[in-house]
Amino acid sequence: MQQYGFESVNSNTNTAKKFAIPGKKVDVTYMLKKLEERGLISTEERKHLERDVRNRNQIVDKISDLKGPGLALNAAYKMRDGVLLPNGILTLTDDPRKVQRLSQLTANEVKIIETAEGSDMGIGQVGMLATTVSISKEQGIISGELGLKDFSMLKSWFEHNGKPGTTELIESQQMLKRLYDELSDRSREI
């Protein structure tokens, strides 16, 4: 797995600090397969793109020409410019700290979060739940694997930070229900 280095400069000492970002660039085949799996392009569109796209740098222009603005174009941009972490999350590398946080999540946690959010982090759909869990792990609030033991804390966080009556809060409550169901099912399997 390739690692990409990034520098951040400390303004007080004017010294550079290097970050190693674990991950790999994805190829055109991965990109088109994921876009088709998510229903963002059809099989015919995938075949057309396989003929036309010669390298990863062309993907954004070709998807833009084919689909215009939207989720497919956003995913293509992230696939072109981001890296695929070992846990299956595709993310941009402009924020090394965020990348380090997201890389703490296990592949199992990624699947749980994707189920709860109804997302696919393999095309860069990293939502608030993934961010909250990764920050909570970094701060030691969640220790070990995400489990049912952590649900109350996550529920409280989303309820405290949501605005009553908003669509966002309603969607958060639905996401939390799916998260609880998924964690509950997995705890029974153990």
PDB file of C-alpha atoms in Angstrom:
ATOM      1  CA  MET A   1       0.000   0.000   0.000  1.00  0.00           C
ATOM      2  CA  GLN A   2       1.406   3.365  -0.994  1.00  0.00           C
ATOM      3  CA  GLN A   3       1.751   6.109   1.539  1.00  0.00           C
ATOM      4  CA  TYR A   4       1.554   9.729   0.590  1.00  0.00           C
ATOM      5  CA  GLY A   5       3.506  12.312   2.545  1.00  0.00           C
ATOM      6  CA  PHE A   6       2.163  15.721   3.381  1.00  0.00           C
ATOM      7  CA  GLU A   7       3.788  18.634   5.140  1.00  0.00           C
ATOM      8  CA  SER A   8       2.336  21.043   7.606  1.00  0.00           C
ATOM      9  CA  VAL A   9       4.333  24.044   8.729  1.00  0.00           C
ATOM     10  CA  ASN A  10       4.414  25.131  12.368  1.00  0.00           C
ATOM     11  CA  SER A  11       3.966  28.911  12.233  1.00  0.00           C
ATOM     12  CA  ASN A  12       5.805  29.431  15.540  1.00  0.00           C
ATOM     13  CA  THR A  13       9.002  27.643  14.581  1.00  0.00           C
ATOM     14  CA  ASN A  14       8.624  27.706  10.787  1.00  0.00           C
ATOM     15  CA  THR A  15       9.506  24.015  10.686  1.00  0.00           C
ATOM     16  CA  ALA A  16       7.830  21.430   8.541  1.00  0.00           C
ATOM     17  CA  LYS A  17       6.260  18.311  10.005  1.00  0.00           C
ATOM     18  CA  LYS A  18       5.631  15.398   7.658  1.00  0.00           C
ATOM     19  CA  PHE A  19       2.517  13.243   7.849  1.00  0.00           C
ATOM     20  CA  ALA A  20       2.362   9.795   6.328  1.00  0.00           C
ATOM     21  CA  ILE A  21      -1.086   9.128   4.927  1.00  0.00           C
ATOM     22  CA  PRO A  22      -1.837   5.432   4.598  1.00  0.00           C
ATOM     23  CA  GLY A  23      -3.784   4.702   1.485  1.00  0.00           C
ATOM     24  CA  LYS A  24      -3.646   4.173  -2.212  1.00  0.00           C
ATOM     25  CA  LYS A  25      -4.887   5.952  -5.270  1.00  0.00           C
ATOM     26  CA  VAL A  26      -7.715   4.078  -6.937  1.00  0.00           C
ATOM     27  CA  ASP A  27      -7.684   3.087 -10.577  1.00  0.00           C
ATOM     28  CA  VAL A  28     -10.300   3.756 -13.242  1.00  0.00           C
ATOM     29  CA  THR A  29     -11.698   0.210 -12.997  1.00  0.00           C
ATOM     30  CA  TYR A  30     -12.429   0.665  -9.272  1.00  0.00           C
ATOM     31  CA  MET A  31     -13.998   4.060  -9.920  1.00  0.00           C
ATOM     32  CA  LEU A  32     -16.369   2.860 -12.609  1.00  0.00           C
ATOM     33  CA  LYS A  33     -17.295  -0.322 -10.716  1.00  0.00           C
ATOM     34  CA  LYS A  34     -18.200   1.674  -7.575  1.00  0.00           C
ATOM     35  CA  LEU A  35     -20.208   4.240  -9.538  1.00  0.00           C
ATOM     36  CA  GLU A  36     -22.178   1.455 -11.221  1.00  0.00           C
ATOM     37  CA  GLU A  37     -22.710  -0.457  -7.934  1.00  0.00           C
ATOM     38  CA  ARG A  38     -24.220   2.661  -6.343  1.00  0.00           C
ATOM     39  CA  GLY A  39     -26.493   3.215  -9.334  1.00  0.00           C
ATOM     40  CA  LEU A  40     -24.803   6.487 -10.234  1.00  0.00           C
ATOM     41  CA  ILE A  41     -24.062   5.256 -13.754  1.00  0.00           C
ATOM     42  CA  SER A  42     -25.685   2.518 -15.814  1.00  0.00           C
ATOM     43  CA  THR A  43     -23.939  -0.542 -17.239  1.00  0.00           C
ATOM     44  CA  GLU A  44     -23.996   1.070 -20.685  1.00  0.00           C
ATOM     45  CA  GLU A  45     -22.504   4.290 -19.300  1.00  0.00           C
ATOM     46  CA  ARG A  46     -19.782   2.272 -17.536  1.00  0.00           C
ATOM     47  CA  LYS A  47     -18.912   0.483 -20.796  1.00  0.00           C
ATOM     48  CA  HIS A  48     -18.832   3.822 -22.643  1.00  0.00           C
ATOM     49  CA  LEU A  49     -16.551   5.315 -19.975  1.00  0.00           C
ATOM     50  CA  GLU A  50     -14.269   2.252 -20.021  1.00  0.00           C
ATOM     51  CA  ARG A  51     -13.645   2.964 -23.721  1.00  0.00           C
ATOM     52  CA  ASP A  52     -13.185   6.735 -23.305  1.00  0.00           C
ATOM     53  CA  VAL A  53     -11.327   7.144 -20.012  1.00  0.00           C
ATOM     54  CA  ARG A  54      -7.633   6.380 -20.429  1.00  0.00           C
ATOM     55  CA  ASN A  55      -6.393   7.563 -17.041  1.00  0.00           C
ATOM     56  CA  ARG A  56      -7.721   8.652 -13.677  1.00  0.00           C
ATOM     57  CA  ASN A  57      -7.276  12.353 -14.452  1.00  0.00           C
ATOM     58  CA  GLN A  58      -9.939  12.193 -17.187  1.00  0.00           C
ATOM     59  CA  ILE A  59     -12.684  10.742 -14.978  1.00  0.00           C
ATOM     60  CA  VAL A  60     -14.074  14.034 -13.648  1.00  0.00           C
ATOM     61  CA  ASP A  61     -14.414  15.638 -17.094  1.00  0.00           C
ATOM     62  CA  LYS A  62     -16.007  12.523 -18.600  1.00  0.00           C
ATOM     63  CA  ILE A  63     -18.496  12.105 -15.716  1.00  0.00           C
ATOM     64  CA  SER A  64     -19.306  15.826 -15.900  1.00  0.00           C
ATOM     65  CA  ASP A  65     -19.978  15.543 -19.639  1.00  0.00           C
ATOM     66  CA  LEU A  66     -22.109  12.430 -19.119  1.00  0.00           C
ATOM     67  CA  LYS A  67     -24.028  13.210 -15.911  1.00  0.00           C
ATOM     68  CA  GLY A  68     -23.563  16.891 -15.120  1.00  0.00           C
ATOM     69  CA  PRO A  69     -23.337  18.061 -11.503  1.00  0.00           C
ATOM     70  CA  GLY A  70     -24.429  15.721  -8.727  1.00  0.00           C
ATOM     71  CA  LEU A  71     -23.403  12.753  -6.622  1.00  0.00           C
ATOM     72  CA  ALA A  72     -21.661  10.909  -9.493  1.00  0.00           C
ATOM     73  CA  LEU A  73     -19.471  13.930 -10.244  1.00  0.00           C
ATOM     74  CA  ASN A  74     -18.702  14.472  -6.556  1.00  0.00           C
ATOM     75  CA  ALA A  75     -17.702  10.800  -6.179  1.00  0.00           C
ATOM     76  CA  ALA A  76     -15.541  10.960  -9.329  1.00  0.00           C
ATOM     77  CA  TYR A  77     -13.743  14.041  -7.999  1.00  0.00           C
ATOM     78  CA  LYS A  78     -13.023  12.326  -4.665  1.00  0.00           C
ATOM     79  CA  MET A  79     -11.879   9.146  -6.409  1.00  0.00           C
ATOM     80  CA  ARG A  80      -9.526  11.119  -8.643  1.00  0.00           C
ATOM     81  CA  ASP A  81      -8.010  13.271  -5.895  1.00  0.00           C
ATOM     82  CA  GLY A  82      -8.406  11.127  -2.779  1.00  0.00           C
ATOM     83  CA  VAL A  83      -6.924   7.947  -1.397  1.00  0.00           C
ATOM     84  CA  LEU A  84      -8.566   4.686  -0.401  1.00  0.00           C
ATOM     85  CA  LEU A  85      -7.663   3.890   3.200  1.00  0.00           C
ATOM     86  CA  PRO A  86      -7.069   0.266   4.271  1.00  0.00           C
ATOM     87  CA  ASN A  87     -10.475   0.232   6.026  1.00  0.00           C
ATOM     88  CA  GLY A  88     -12.345   1.010   2.780  1.00  0.00           C
ATOM     89  CA  ILE A  89     -12.915   4.754   3.247  1.00  0.00           C
ATOM     90  CA  LEU A  90     -12.156   6.981   0.283  1.00  0.00           C
ATOM     91  CA  THR A  91     -11.163  10.443   1.441  1.00  0.00           C
ATOM     92  CA  LEU A  92      -9.487  13.575   0.202  1.00  0.00           C
ATOM     93  CA  THR A  93      -6.055  14.225   1.668  1.00  0.00           C
ATOM     94  CA  ASP A  94      -6.287  17.992   2.170  1.00  0.00           C
ATOM     95  CA  ASP A  95      -6.773  17.524   5.940  1.00  0.00           C
ATOM     96  CA  PRO A  96      -4.163  15.062   7.267  1.00  0.00           C
ATOM     97  CA  ARG A  97      -5.706  15.072  10.749  1.00  0.00           C
ATOM     98  CA  LYS A  98      -9.093  14.027   9.358  1.00  0.00           C
ATOM     99  CA  VAL A  99      -7.413  11.273   7.347  1.00  0.00           C
ATOM    100  CA  GLN A 100      -5.635  10.022  10.480  1.00  0.00           C
ATOM    101  CA  ARG A 101      -8.923  10.012  12.406  1.00  0.00           C
ATOM    102  CA  LEU A 102     -10.793   8.135   9.690  1.00  0.00           C
ATOM    103  CA  SER A 103      -7.985   5.599   9.357  1.00  0.00           C
ATOM    104  CA  GLN A 104      -8.577   4.610  13.023  1.00  0.00           C
ATOM    105  CA  LEU A 105     -11.935   3.085  12.102  1.00  0.00           C
ATOM    106  CA  THR A 106     -11.892  -0.650  11.479  1.00  0.00           C
ATOM    107  CA  ALA A 107     -13.399  -2.183   8.349  1.00  0.00           C
ATOM    108  CA  ASN A 108     -16.147  -3.623  10.578  1.00  0.00           C
ATOM    109  CA  GLU A 109     -16.942  -0.171  11.999  1.00  0.00           C
ATOM    110  CA  VAL A 110     -17.033   1.243   8.471  1.00  0.00           C
ATOM    111  CA  LYS A 111     -19.658  -1.359   7.490  1.00  0.00           C
ATOM    112  CA  ILE A 112     -21.743  -0.586  10.597  1.00  0.00           C
ATOM    113  CA  ILE A 113     -21.613   3.156   9.919  1.00  0.00           C
ATOM    114  CA  GLU A 114     -22.406   2.718   6.219  1.00  0.00           C
ATOM    115  CA  THR A 115     -25.456   0.630   7.129  1.00  0.00           C
ATOM    116  CA  ALA A 116     -26.649   3.248   9.621  1.00  0.00           C
ATOM    117  CA  GLU A 117     -26.015   6.204   7.309  1.00  0.00           C
ATOM    118  CA  GLY A 118     -27.099   4.476   4.120  1.00  0.00           C
ATOM    119  CA  SER A 119     -23.849   5.633   2.563  1.00  0.00           C
ATOM    120  CA  ASP A 120     -20.834   4.203   0.770  1.00  0.00           C
ATOM    121  CA  MET A 121     -17.595   5.508   2.192  1.00  0.00           C
ATOM    122  CA  GLY A 122     -15.808   3.734  -0.672  1.00  0.00           C
ATOM    123  CA  ILE A 123     -16.931   6.610  -2.928  1.00  0.00           C
ATOM    124  CA  GLY A 124     -16.239   9.320  -0.373  1.00  0.00           C
ATOM    125  CA  GLN A 125     -19.629   9.590   1.354  1.00  0.00           C
ATOM    126  CA  VAL A 126     -18.260  10.227   4.839  1.00  0.00           C
ATOM    127  CA  GLY A 127     -21.068  11.524   7.030  1.00  0.00           C
ATOM    128  CA  MET A 128     -21.431  13.021  10.475  1.00  0.00           C
ATOM    129  CA  LEU A 129     -21.615   9.619  12.193  1.00  0.00           C
ATOM    130  CA  ALA A 130     -18.252   8.504  10.791  1.00  0.00           C
ATOM    131  CA  THR A 131     -16.686  11.809  11.793  1.00  0.00           C
ATOM    132  CA  THR A 132     -18.218  11.677  15.288  1.00  0.00           C
ATOM    133  CA  VAL A 133     -17.099   8.087  15.896  1.00  0.00           C
ATOM    134  CA  SER A 134     -13.562   8.774  14.648  1.00  0.00           C
ATOM    135  CA  ILE A 135     -13.210  11.885  16.850  1.00  0.00           C
ATOM    136  CA  SER A 136     -14.639   9.960  19.821  1.00  0.00           C
ATOM    137  CA  LYS A 137     -12.076   7.205  19.273  1.00  0.00           C
ATOM    138  CA  GLU A 138      -9.272   9.751  18.999  1.00  0.00           C
ATOM    139  CA  GLN A 139     -10.339  11.350  22.295  1.00  0.00           C
ATOM    140  CA  GLY A 140     -10.711   7.989  24.046  1.00  0.00           C
ATOM    141  CA  ILE A 141     -14.477   8.344  24.501  1.00  0.00           C
ATOM    142  CA  ILE A 142     -14.945   5.187  22.438  1.00  0.00           C
ATOM    143  CA  SER A 143     -12.375   2.553  23.263  1.00  0.00           C
ATOM    144  CA  GLY A 144     -11.942  -0.565  21.214  1.00  0.00           C
ATOM    145  CA  GLU A 145     -14.468  -1.576  18.574  1.00  0.00           C
ATOM    146  CA  LEU A 146     -17.658   0.477  18.197  1.00  0.00           C
ATOM    147  CA  GLY A 147     -20.424  -1.401  19.961  1.00  0.00           C
ATOM    148  CA  LEU A 148     -23.770  -1.208  21.677  1.00  0.00           C
ATOM    149  CA  LYS A 149     -21.965   0.167  24.758  1.00  0.00           C
ATOM    150  CA  ASP A 150     -21.288   3.379  22.798  1.00  0.00           C
ATOM    151  CA  PHE A 151     -24.824   3.933  21.510  1.00  0.00           C
ATOM    152  CA  SER A 152     -26.109   6.087  24.397  1.00  0.00           C
ATOM    153  CA  MET A 153     -23.198   8.495  24.079  1.00  0.00           C
ATOM    154  CA  LEU A 154     -23.704   8.836  20.305  1.00  0.00           C
ATOM    155  CA  LYS A 155     -27.469   9.284  20.701  1.00  0.00           C
ATOM    156  CA  SER A 156     -26.941  12.008  23.321  1.00  0.00           C
ATOM    157  CA  TRP A 157     -24.422  13.785  21.105  1.00  0.00           C
ATOM    158  CA  PHE A 158     -26.746  13.865  18.083  1.00  0.00           C
ATOM    159  CA  GLU A 159     -29.758  14.938  20.172  1.00  0.00           C
ATOM    160  CA  HIS A 160     -27.750  17.679  21.901  1.00  0.00           C
ATOM    161  CA  ASN A 161     -26.334  19.034  18.631  1.00  0.00           C
ATOM    162  CA  GLY A 162     -29.504  18.766  16.531  1.00  0.00           C
ATOM    163  CA  LYS A 163     -32.003  21.560  16.014  1.00  0.00           C
ATOM    164  CA  PRO A 164     -35.542  20.521  17.014  1.00  0.00           C
ATOM    165  CA  GLY A 165     -37.968  20.087  14.135  1.00  0.00           C
ATOM    166  CA  THR A 166     -35.331  20.182  11.397  1.00  0.00           C
ATOM    167  CA  THR A 167     -35.011  17.625   8.636  1.00  0.00           C
ATOM    168  CA  GLU A 168     -31.433  17.049   9.789  1.00  0.00           C
ATOM    169  CA  LEU A 169     -32.595  16.009  13.278  1.00  0.00           C
ATOM    170  CA  ILE A 170     -35.265  13.699  11.857  1.00  0.00           C
ATOM    171  CA  GLU A 171     -32.684  12.088   9.553  1.00  0.00           C
ATOM    172  CA  SER A 172     -30.288  11.757  12.515  1.00  0.00           C
ATOM    173  CA  GLN A 173     -32.967   9.986  14.545  1.00  0.00           C
ATOM    174  CA  GLN A 174     -33.627   7.565  11.674  1.00  0.00           C
ATOM    175  CA  MET A 175     -29.877   6.982  11.297  1.00  0.00           C
ATOM    176  CA  LEU A 176     -29.567   6.345  15.055  1.00  0.00           C
ATOM    177  CA  LYS A 177     -32.372   3.777  14.890  1.00  0.00           C
ATOM    178  CA  ARG A 178     -30.548   1.941  12.081  1.00  0.00           C
ATOM    179  CA  LEU A 179     -27.294   2.187  14.065  1.00  0.00           C
ATOM    180  CA  TYR A 180     -28.940   0.725  17.165  1.00  0.00           C
ATOM    181  CA  ASP A 181     -30.474  -2.112  15.142  1.00  0.00           C
ATOM    182  CA  GLU A 182     -27.127  -2.903  13.494  1.00  0.00           C
ATOM    183  CA  LEU A 183     -25.171  -2.798  16.774  1.00  0.00           C
ATOM    184  CA  SER A 184     -27.845  -4.864  18.501  1.00  0.00           C
ATOM    185  CA  ASP A 185     -27.807  -7.503  15.750  1.00  0.00           C
ATOM    186  CA  ARG A 186     -24.017  -7.706  15.846  1.00  0.00           C
ATOM    187  CA  SER A 187     -23.938  -8.009  19.647  1.00  0.00           C
ATOM    188  CA  ARG A 188     -26.279 -11.014  19.428  1.00  0.00           C
ATOM    189  CA  GLU A 189     -23.932 -12.695  16.935  1.00  0.00           C
ATOM    190  CA  ILE A 190     -21.052 -12.630  19.405  1.00  0.00           C
TER     191      ILE A 190
END
